[in-house]
mmCIF file with all atom_site columns, C-alpha atoms in Angstrom:
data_model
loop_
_atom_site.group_PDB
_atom_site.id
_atom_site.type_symbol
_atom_site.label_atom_id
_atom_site.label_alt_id
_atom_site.label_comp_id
_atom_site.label_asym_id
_atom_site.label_entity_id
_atom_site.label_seq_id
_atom_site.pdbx_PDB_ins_code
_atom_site.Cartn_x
_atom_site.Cartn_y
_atom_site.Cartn_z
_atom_site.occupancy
_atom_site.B_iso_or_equiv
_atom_site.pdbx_formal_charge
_atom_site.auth_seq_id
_atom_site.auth_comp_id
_atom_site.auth_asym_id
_atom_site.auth_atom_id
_atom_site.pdbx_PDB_model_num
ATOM 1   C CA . UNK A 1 1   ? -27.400 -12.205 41.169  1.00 65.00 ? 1   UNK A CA 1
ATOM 2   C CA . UNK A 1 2   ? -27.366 -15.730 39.018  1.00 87.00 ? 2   UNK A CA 1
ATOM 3   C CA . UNK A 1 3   ? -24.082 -17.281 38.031  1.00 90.00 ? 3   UNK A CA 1
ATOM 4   C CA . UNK A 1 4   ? -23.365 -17.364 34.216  1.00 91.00 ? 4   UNK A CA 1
ATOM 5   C CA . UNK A 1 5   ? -20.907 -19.609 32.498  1.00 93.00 ? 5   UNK A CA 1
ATOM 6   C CA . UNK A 1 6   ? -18.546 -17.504 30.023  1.00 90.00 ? 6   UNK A CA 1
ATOM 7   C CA . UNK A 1 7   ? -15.016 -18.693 27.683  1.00 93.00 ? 7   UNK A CA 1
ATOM 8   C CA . UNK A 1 8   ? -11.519 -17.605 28.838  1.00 91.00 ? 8   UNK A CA 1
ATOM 9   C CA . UNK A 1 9   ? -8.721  -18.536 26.705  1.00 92.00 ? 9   UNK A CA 1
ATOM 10  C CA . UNK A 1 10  ? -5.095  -18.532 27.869  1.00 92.00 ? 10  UNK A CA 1
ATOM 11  C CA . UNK A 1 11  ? -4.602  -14.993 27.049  1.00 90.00 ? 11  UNK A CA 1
ATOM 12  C CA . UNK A 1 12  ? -7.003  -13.863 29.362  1.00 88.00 ? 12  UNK A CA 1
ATOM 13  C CA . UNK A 1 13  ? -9.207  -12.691 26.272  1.00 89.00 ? 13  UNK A CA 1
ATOM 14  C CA . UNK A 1 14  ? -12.806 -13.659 26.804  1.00 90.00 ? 14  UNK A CA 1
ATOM 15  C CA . UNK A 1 15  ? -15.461 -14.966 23.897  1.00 92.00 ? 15  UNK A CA 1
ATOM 16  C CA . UNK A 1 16  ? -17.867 -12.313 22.809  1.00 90.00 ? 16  UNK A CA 1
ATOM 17  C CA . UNK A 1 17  ? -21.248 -12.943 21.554  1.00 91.00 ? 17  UNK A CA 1
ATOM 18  C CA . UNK A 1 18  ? -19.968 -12.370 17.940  1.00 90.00 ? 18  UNK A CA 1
ATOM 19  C CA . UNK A 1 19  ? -17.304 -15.108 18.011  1.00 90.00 ? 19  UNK A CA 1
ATOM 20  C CA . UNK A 1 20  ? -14.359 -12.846 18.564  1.00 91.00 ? 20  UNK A CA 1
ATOM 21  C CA . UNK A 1 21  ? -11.715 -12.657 21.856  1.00 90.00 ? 21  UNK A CA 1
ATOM 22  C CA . UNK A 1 22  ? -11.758 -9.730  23.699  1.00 87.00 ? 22  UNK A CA 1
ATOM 23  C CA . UNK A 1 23  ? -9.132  -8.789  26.072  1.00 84.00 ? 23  UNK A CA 1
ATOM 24  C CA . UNK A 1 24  ? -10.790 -5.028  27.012  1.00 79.00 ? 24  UNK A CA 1
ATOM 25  C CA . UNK A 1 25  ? -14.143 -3.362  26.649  1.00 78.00 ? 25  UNK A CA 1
ATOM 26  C CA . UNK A 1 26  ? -17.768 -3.706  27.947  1.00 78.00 ? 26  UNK A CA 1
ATOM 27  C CA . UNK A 1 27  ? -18.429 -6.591  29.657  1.00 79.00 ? 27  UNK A CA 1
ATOM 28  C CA . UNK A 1 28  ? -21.834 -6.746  27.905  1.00 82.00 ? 28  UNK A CA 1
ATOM 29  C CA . UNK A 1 29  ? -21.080 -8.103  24.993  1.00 85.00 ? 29  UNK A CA 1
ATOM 30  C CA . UNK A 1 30  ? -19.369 -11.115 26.449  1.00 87.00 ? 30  UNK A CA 1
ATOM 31  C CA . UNK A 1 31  ? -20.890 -14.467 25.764  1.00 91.00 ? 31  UNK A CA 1
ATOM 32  C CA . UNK A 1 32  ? -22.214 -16.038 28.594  1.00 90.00 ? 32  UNK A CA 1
ATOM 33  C CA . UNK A 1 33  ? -24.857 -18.861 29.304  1.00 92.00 ? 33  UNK A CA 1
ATOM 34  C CA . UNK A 1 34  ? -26.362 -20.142 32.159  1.00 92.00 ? 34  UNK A CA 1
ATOM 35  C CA . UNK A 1 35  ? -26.166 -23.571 31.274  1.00 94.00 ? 35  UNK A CA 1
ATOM 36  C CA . UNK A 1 36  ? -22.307 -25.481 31.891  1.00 94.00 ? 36  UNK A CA 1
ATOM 37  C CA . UNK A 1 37  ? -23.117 -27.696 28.927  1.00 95.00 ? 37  UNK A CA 1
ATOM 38  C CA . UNK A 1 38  ? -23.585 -24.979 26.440  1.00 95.00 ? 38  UNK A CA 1
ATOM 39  C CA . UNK A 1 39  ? -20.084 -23.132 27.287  1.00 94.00 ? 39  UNK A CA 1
ATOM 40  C CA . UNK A 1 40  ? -18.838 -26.617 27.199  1.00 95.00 ? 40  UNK A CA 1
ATOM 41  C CA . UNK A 1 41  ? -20.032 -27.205 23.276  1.00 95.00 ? 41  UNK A CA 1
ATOM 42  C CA . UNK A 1 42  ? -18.920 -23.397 22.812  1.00 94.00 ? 42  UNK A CA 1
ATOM 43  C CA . UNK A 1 43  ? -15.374 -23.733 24.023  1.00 94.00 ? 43  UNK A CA 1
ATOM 44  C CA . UNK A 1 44  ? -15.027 -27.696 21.939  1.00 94.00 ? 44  UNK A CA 1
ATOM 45  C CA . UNK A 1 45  ? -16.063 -25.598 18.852  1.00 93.00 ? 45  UNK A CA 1
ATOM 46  C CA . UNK A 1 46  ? -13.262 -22.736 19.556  1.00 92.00 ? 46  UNK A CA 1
ATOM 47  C CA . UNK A 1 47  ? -10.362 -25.658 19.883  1.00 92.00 ? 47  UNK A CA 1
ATOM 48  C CA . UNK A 1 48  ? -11.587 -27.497 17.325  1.00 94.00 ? 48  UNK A CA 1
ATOM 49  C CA . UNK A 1 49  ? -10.825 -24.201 14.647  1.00 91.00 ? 49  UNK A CA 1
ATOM 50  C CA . UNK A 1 50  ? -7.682  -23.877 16.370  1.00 90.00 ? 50  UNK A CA 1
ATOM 51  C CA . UNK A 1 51  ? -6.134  -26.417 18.169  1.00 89.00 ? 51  UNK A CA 1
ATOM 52  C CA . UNK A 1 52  ? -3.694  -23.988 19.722  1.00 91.00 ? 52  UNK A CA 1
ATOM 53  C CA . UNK A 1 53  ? -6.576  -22.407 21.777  1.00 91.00 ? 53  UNK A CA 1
ATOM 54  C CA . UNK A 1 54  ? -6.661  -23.114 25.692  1.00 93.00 ? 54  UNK A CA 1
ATOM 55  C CA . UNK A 1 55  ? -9.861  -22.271 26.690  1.00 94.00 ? 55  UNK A CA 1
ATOM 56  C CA . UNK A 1 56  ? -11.604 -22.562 30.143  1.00 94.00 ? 56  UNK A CA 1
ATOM 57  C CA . UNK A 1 57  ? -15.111 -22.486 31.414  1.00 94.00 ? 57  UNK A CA 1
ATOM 58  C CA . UNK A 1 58  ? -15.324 -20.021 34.247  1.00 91.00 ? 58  UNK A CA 1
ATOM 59  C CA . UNK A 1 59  ? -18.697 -19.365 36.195  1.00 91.00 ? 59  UNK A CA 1
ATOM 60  C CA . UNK A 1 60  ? -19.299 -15.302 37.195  1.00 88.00 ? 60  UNK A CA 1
ATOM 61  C CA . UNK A 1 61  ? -21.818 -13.568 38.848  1.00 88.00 ? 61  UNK A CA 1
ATOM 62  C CA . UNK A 1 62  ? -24.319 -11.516 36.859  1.00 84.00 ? 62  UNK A CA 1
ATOM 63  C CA . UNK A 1 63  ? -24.692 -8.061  38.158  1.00 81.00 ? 63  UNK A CA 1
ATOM 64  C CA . UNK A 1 64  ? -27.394 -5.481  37.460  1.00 78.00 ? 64  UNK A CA 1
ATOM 65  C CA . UNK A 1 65  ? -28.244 -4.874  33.622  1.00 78.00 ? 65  UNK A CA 1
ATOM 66  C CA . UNK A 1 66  ? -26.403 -7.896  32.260  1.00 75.00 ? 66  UNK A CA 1
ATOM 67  C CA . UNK A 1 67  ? -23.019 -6.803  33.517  1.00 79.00 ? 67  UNK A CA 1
ATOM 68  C CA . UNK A 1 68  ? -20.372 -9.619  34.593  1.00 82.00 ? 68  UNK A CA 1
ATOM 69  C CA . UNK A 1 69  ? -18.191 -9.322  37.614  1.00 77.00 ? 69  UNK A CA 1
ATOM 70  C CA . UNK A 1 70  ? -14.932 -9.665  35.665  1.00 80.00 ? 70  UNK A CA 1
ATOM 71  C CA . UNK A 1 71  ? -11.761 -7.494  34.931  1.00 72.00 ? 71  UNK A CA 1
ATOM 72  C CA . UNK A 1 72  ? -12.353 -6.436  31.709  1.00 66.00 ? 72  UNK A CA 1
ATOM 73  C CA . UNK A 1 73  ? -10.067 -2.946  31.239  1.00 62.00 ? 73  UNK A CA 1
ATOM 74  C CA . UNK A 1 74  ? -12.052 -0.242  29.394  1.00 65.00 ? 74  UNK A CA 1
ATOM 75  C CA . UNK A 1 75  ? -10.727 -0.016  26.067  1.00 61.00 ? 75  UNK A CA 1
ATOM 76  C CA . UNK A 1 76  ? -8.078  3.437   25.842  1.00 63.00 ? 76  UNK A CA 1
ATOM 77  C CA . UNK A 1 77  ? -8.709  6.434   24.259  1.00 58.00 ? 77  UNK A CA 1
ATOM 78  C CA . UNK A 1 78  ? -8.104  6.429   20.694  1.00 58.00 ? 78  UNK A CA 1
ATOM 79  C CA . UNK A 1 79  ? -5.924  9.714   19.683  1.00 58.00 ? 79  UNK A CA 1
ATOM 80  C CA . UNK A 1 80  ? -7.166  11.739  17.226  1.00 53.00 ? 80  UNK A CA 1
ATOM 81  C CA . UNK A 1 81  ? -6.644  10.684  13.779  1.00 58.00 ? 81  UNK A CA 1
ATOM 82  C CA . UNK A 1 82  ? -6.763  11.772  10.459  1.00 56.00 ? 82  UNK A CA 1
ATOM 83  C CA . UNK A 1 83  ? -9.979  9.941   8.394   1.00 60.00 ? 83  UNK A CA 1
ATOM 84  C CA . UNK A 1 84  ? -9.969  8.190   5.623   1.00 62.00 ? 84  UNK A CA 1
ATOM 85  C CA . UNK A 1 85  ? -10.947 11.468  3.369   1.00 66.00 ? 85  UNK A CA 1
ATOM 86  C CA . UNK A 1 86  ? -7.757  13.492  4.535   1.00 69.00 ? 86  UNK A CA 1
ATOM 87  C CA . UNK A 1 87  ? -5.832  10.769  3.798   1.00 68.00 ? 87  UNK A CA 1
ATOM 88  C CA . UNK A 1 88  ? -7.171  10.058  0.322   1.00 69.00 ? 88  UNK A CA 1
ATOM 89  C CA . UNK A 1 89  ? -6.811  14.135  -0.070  1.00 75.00 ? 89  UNK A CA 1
ATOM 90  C CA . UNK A 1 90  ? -2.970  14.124  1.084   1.00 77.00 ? 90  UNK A CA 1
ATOM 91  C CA . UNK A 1 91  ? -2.413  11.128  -0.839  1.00 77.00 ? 91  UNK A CA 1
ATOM 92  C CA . UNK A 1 92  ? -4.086  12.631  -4.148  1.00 80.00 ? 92  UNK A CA 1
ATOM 93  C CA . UNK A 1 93  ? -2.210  16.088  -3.432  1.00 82.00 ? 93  UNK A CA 1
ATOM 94  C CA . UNK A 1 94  ? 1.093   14.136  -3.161  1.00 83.00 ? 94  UNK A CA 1
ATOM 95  C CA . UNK A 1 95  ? 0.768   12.123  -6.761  1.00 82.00 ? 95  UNK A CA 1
ATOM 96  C CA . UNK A 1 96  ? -0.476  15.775  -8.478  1.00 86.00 ? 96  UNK A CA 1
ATOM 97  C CA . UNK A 1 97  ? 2.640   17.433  -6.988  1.00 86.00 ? 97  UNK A CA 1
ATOM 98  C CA . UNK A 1 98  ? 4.243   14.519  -8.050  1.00 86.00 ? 98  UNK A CA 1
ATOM 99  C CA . UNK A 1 99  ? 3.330   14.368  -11.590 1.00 87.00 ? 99  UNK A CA 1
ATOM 100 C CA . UNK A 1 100 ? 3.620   18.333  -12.050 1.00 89.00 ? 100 UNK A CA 1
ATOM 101 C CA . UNK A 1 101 ? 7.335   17.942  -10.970 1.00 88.00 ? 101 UNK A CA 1
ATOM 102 C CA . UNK A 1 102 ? 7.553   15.205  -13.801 1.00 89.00 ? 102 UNK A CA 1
ATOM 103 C CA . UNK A 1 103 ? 5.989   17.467  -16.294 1.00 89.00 ? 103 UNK A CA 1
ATOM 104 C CA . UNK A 1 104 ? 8.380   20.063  -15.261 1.00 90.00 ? 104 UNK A CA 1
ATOM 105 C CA . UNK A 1 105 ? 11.496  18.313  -15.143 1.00 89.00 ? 105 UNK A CA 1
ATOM 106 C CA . UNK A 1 106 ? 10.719  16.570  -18.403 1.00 90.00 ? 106 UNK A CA 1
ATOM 107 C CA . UNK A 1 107 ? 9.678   20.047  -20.248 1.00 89.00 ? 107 UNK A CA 1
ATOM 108 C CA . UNK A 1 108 ? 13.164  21.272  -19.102 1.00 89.00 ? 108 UNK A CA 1
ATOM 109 C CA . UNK A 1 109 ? 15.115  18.276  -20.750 1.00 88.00 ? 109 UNK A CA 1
ATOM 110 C CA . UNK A 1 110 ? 12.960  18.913  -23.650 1.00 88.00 ? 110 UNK A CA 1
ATOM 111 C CA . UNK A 1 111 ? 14.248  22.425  -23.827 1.00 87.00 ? 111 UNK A CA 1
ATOM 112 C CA . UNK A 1 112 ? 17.532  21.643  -23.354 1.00 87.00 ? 112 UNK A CA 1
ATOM 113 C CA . UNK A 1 113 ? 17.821  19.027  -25.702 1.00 84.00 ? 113 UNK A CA 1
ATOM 114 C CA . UNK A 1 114 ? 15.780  21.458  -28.565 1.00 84.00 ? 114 UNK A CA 1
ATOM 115 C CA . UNK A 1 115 ? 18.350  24.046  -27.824 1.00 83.00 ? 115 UNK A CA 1
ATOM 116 C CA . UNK A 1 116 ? 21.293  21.535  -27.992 1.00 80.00 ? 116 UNK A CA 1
ATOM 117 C CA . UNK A 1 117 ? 19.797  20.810  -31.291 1.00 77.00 ? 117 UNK A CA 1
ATOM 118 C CA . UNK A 1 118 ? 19.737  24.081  -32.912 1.00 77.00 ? 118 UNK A CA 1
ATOM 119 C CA . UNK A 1 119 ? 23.007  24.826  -31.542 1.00 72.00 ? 119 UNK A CA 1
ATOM 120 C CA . UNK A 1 120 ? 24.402  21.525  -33.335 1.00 67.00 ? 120 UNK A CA 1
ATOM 121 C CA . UNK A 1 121 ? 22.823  22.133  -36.216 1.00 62.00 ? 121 UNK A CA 1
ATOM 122 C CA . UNK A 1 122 ? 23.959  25.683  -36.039 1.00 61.00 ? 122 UNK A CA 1
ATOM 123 C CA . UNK A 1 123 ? 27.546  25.218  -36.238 1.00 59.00 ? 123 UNK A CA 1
ATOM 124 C CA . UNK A 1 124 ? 27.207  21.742  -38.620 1.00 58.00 ? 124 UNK A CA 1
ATOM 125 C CA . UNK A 1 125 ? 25.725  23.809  -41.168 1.00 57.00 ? 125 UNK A CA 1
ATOM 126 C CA . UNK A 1 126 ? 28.025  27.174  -40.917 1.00 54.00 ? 126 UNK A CA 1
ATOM 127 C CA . UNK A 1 127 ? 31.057  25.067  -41.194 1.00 54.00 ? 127 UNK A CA 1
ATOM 128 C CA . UNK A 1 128 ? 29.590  22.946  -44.536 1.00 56.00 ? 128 UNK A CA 1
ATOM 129 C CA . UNK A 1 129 ? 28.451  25.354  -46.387 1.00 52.00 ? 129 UNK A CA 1
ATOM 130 C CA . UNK A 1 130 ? 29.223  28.965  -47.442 1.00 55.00 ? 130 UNK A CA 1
ATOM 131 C CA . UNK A 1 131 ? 27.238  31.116  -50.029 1.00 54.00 ? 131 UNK A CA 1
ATOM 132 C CA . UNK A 1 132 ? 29.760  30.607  -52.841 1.00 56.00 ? 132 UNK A CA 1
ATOM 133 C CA . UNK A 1 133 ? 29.387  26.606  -52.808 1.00 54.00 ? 133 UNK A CA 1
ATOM 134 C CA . UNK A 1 134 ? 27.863  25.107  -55.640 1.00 58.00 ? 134 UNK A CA 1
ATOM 135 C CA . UNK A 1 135 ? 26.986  21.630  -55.860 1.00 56.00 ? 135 UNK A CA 1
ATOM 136 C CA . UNK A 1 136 ? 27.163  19.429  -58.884 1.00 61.00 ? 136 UNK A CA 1
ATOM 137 C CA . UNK A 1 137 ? 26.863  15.853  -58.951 1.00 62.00 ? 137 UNK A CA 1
ATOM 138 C CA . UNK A 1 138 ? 28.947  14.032  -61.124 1.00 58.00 ? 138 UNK A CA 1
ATOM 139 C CA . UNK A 1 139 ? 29.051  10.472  -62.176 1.00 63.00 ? 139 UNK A CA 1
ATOM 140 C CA . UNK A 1 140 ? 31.982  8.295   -60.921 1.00 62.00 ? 140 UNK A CA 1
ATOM 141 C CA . UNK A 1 141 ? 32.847  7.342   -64.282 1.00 64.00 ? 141 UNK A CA 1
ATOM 142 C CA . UNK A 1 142 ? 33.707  10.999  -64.586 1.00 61.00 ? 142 UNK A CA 1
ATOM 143 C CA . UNK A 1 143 ? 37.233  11.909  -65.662 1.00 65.00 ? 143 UNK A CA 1
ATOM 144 C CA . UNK A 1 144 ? 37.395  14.748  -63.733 1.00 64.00 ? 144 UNK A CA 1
ATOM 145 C CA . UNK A 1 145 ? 36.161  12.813  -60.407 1.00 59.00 ? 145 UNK A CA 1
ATOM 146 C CA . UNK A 1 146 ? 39.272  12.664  -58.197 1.00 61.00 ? 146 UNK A CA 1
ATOM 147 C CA . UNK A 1 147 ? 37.775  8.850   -57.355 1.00 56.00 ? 147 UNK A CA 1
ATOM 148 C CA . UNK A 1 148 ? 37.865  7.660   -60.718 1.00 52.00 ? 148 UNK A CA 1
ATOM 149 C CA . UNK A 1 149 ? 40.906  9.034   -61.752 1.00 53.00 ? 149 UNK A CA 1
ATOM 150 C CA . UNK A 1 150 ? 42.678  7.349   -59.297 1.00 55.00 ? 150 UNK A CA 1
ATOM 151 C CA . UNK A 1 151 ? 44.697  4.151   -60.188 1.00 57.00 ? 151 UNK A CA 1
ATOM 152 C CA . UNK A 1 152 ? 42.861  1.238   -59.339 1.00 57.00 ? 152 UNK A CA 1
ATOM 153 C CA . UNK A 1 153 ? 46.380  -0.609  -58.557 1.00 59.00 ? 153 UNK A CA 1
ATOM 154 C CA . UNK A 1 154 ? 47.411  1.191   -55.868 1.00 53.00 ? 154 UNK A CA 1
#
């Protein structure tokens, strides 16, 4: 067993070997050197891109195939979950039923309002005109056009 120098910040996450902080998985991919001034250029680097960050050097013992001997909780079980294709299907089944209903709902106001429209015009043309009507135009100069006829002074 050789020590190793690895980053712990005051979450109890630890630096990874990609940059990240991990709080739970394989203690592999934790960074880890053996030399104290390398974790110590590491952890300025960390605090200097966030200023927040309280990091610590911590020596660990190296165990057997590059594990470290440090809690580092297994990540959980992920539930099953839907992919990314059966939730682009539901979401594409959900506009189509979507856009049918549309379709339908506007096809029925179209209906109603063409049969509101021959109903109208239904009953506005059987009360204006009967078969006996004639129409004749007539000038309003016209003495027998009630409008000129009338007295002007009144």
């Amino acid at each position: 067993m050789n020590q190793v120098y690895i980053l712990k910040n005051q979450n109890s996450a630890y630096l990874d070997k990609s940059g990240n902080w991990i709080a739970e998985g394989e203690t592999r991919s934790v960074f880890r050197t053996e030399f104290k001034d390398e974790a110590i250029n590491q952890k300025v680097e960390h605090t200097v891109k966030n200023p927040y960050l309280r990091i610590e050097v911590v020596t660990v013992d190296q165990l057997d195939k590059g594990k470290l001997d440090i809690d580092l909780p297994r990540p959980k079980a992920q539930p099953a979950t839907e992919t990314d294709s059966d939730l682009f299907a539901e979401a594409e089944a959900e506009a189509e039923a979507e856009a049918e209903a549309e379709a339908e709902a506007e096809a029925e106001a179209e209906a109603e309002a063409e049969q509101y429209s021959q109903n109208t015009d239904e009953k506005n043309t059987a009360n204006l005109f009967t078969e006996d009507d004639t129409f004749e135009t007539q000038p309003l100069d016209h003495p027998n056009n009630e409008l000129a006829s009338a007295d002007p002074k009144q």
